[in-house]
Coordinates of C-alpha atoms in Angstrom, one line a residue:
M1 CA -3.7 6.7 6.7
V2 CA -4.5 4.6 4.0
E3 CA -1.0 3.0 4.6
S4 CA -1.5 2.0 8.5
K5 CA -4.9 0.8 7.4
C6 CA -2.9 -1.4 4.4
I7 CA -0.7 -2.7 6.8
E8 CA -3.1 -3.5 9.8
V9 CA -5.4 -5.6 7.5
D10 CA -2.6 -7.3 5.7
N11 CA -1.2 -8.1 8.7
A12 CA -4.6 -9.3 10.2
Q13 CA -5.1 -11.5 6.7
S14 CA -1.6 -13.0 6.8
S15 CA -0.9 -14.0 10.5
N16 CA -3.1 -16.6 11.0
N17 CA -5.7 -18.2 8.5
E18 CA -7.4 -20.4 11.3
T19 CA -9.3 -17.7 12.7
N20 CA -9.7 -15.1 9.4
P21 CA -12.2 -17.1 7.4
K22 CA -11.7 -16.5 4.0
L23 CA -12.7 -13.1 2.4
N24 CA -15.7 -13.1 0.8
N25 CA -16.2 -11.1 -2.4
E26 CA -17.2 -7.5 -1.2
Q27 CA -14.1 -8.1 1.7
W28 CA -12.1 -8.3 -1.7
Q29 CA -13.4 -5.8 -3.2
A30 CA -12.8 -3.5 -0.1
L31 CA -9.5 -4.7 -0.4
I32 CA -8.8 -4.0 -3.3
A33 CA -10.3 -0.4 -3.6
L34 CA -7.9 -0.1 -0.4
H35 CA -4.3 -1.0 -2.0
R36 CA -5.4 1.1 -4.8
T37 CA -6.1 4.1 -3.5
L38 CA -2.6 3.5 -1.5
L39 CA -1.2 3.3 -5.2
H40 CA -2.7 6.6 -6.0
E41 CA -1.9 8.1 -2.5
H42 CA 2.0 7.5 -3.7
H43 CA 1.5 8.1 -7.3
D44 CA 0.8 11.6 -6.3
F45 CA 3.4 12.1 -4.2
F46 CA 5.9 11.0 -6.6
L47 CA 3.9 13.7 -9.6
A48 CA 4.3 16.4 -6.4
S49 CA 8.0 15.3 -5.1
Q50 CA 10.1 15.0 -8.4
H51 CA 7.6 18.0 -10.4
P52 CA 10.6 20.3 -12.3
S53 CA 9.3 22.9 -10.0
A54 CA 9.7 21.0 -7.2
S55 CA 12.0 22.9 -4.5
P56 CA 15.6 20.3 -3.3
A57 CA 14.0 19.2 -0.1
L58 CA 10.6 18.2 -1.2
R59 CA 12.5 16.2 -3.5
R60 CA 14.4 14.2 -1.5
L61 CA 11.7 13.2 0.0
A62 CA 11.1 9.8 -1.5
S63 CA 14.9 8.3 -1.1
K64 CA 14.5 10.2 3.1
Y65 CA 11.4 8.0 3.7
A66 CA 11.8 4.7 1.6
M67 CA 9.2 6.1 -0.6
P68 CA 9.3 3.4 -3.3
A69 CA 10.5 0.5 -0.8
R70 CA 7.2 1.5 0.8
M71 CA 4.9 1.6 -1.9
W72 CA 6.3 -2.6 -3.0
R73 CA 6.1 -3.5 0.7
H74 CA 2.6 -2.3 1.2
G75 CA 1.1 -1.1 -2.0
I76 CA 2.0 -4.5 -3.8
H77 CA 3.6 -7.1 -2.6
S78 CA 2.0 -7.9 0.3
F79 CA -1.2 -8.0 -1.9
L80 CA 0.0 -10.1 -3.8
E81 CA 1.1 -12.6 -1.1
L82 CA -2.7 -12.2 0.0
L83 CA -3.5 -13.5 -3.2
R84 CA -1.5 -16.4 -3.2
H85 CA -2.5 -17.8 -0.4
R86 CA -5.9 -17.5 -0.7

């Protein structure tokens, strides 16, 4: 799953800057692509779950699994923190 890979990579990068050398351009591009993919997955999920023809059970999934918070935490905020500490 893309979300777990984002969490793994972000934790590895933020855990210890001394043991993890700075990322080169290719690694940054891969990290950007990974987070972009995660955001696209969340977008697709929201489009499907909030569609007018979606069942009530499907509409409740976003709140049940805290999807907006997860999108912010793992798709946006963690990446911004990596950029900030770059």
